[in-house]
Steps between C-alpha positions, in 0.01 A plus 500: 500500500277574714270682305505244286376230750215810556384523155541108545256441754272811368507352151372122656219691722347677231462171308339368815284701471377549140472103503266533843291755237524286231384227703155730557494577146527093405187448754330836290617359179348110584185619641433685145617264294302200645183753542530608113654144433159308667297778326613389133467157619175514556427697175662262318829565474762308617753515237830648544386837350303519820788393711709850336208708555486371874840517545487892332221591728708374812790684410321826439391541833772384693719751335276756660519384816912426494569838378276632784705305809860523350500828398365566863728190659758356308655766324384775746667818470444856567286639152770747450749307471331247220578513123158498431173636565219238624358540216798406256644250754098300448560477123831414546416241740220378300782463162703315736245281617425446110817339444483282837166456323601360173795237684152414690336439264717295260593311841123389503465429123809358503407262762159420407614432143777254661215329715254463209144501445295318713740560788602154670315382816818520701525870472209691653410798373778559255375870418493614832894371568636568187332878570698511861811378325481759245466789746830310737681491181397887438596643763854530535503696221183756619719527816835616257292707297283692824842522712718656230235679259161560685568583860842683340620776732726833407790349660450104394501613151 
């Protein structure tokens, strides 16, 4: 029972801590997707095929940068003892992230279809939220799919 209430408490910390990442990787993920966002703006493009590639962009390089902390944070564990090599845990990580990906993405096209085109005055910037719910809504299931698959150790298997 006991090591139950361990694993318990271990289990709880580790999410902790991969959403205190995945905070840093939403604040990565905004800043890119309003930079590239404002940058097809201004080009002319403000459609919602700009809001995907925005959203794409942002998720690209916050990958990178969650991968980096919780493989060296969250899911820290000697490198002997890991499934994986760093190399095959990245891809792995980044086919994970490709799922939590798609649920973010047909969050935000899902949301910006139900809001419509031109986007009432009572909602301000309706890209920009329905983005940040996409990525709430995804990641649950990047945390399931890192824990159990990614970060993976000999004896967790």
């Amino acid at each position: 029972m006991i090591e139950n209430l361990t694993a318990l408490v271990r289990r709880h910390r580790r999410f902790a801590l991969f959403l205190a990442v995945g905070a840093s990787g939403v604040v990565v993920n905004m800043i890119v997707y309003l930079g590239v966002l404002s940058a097809l703006d201004e080009g002319g493009r403000s459609d919602l095929l700009a809001t995907n590639i925005a959203a794409f962009c942002g998720w690209v390089v916050s990958v990178a940068s969650n991968f980096a902390l919780n493989d060296r944070l969250t899911f820290r564990i000697a490198e002997q003892r890991y499934s994986a090599r760093i190399g095959r845990r990245l891809l792995r990580y980044y086919g994970t992230a490709s799922v939590a990906f798609g649920i973010q993405a047909a969050v935000l096209n899902g949301l910006l279809a139900a809001v419509g085109e031109p986007a009432p005055t009572w909602l301000p910037f309706p890209r920009t939220l329905a983005n940040l719910c996409g990525i709430a809504v995804a990641t649950v299931a990047n945390y399931l799919l890192a824990r159990y698959w990614v970060f993976r150790t000999d004896d967790a298997s």
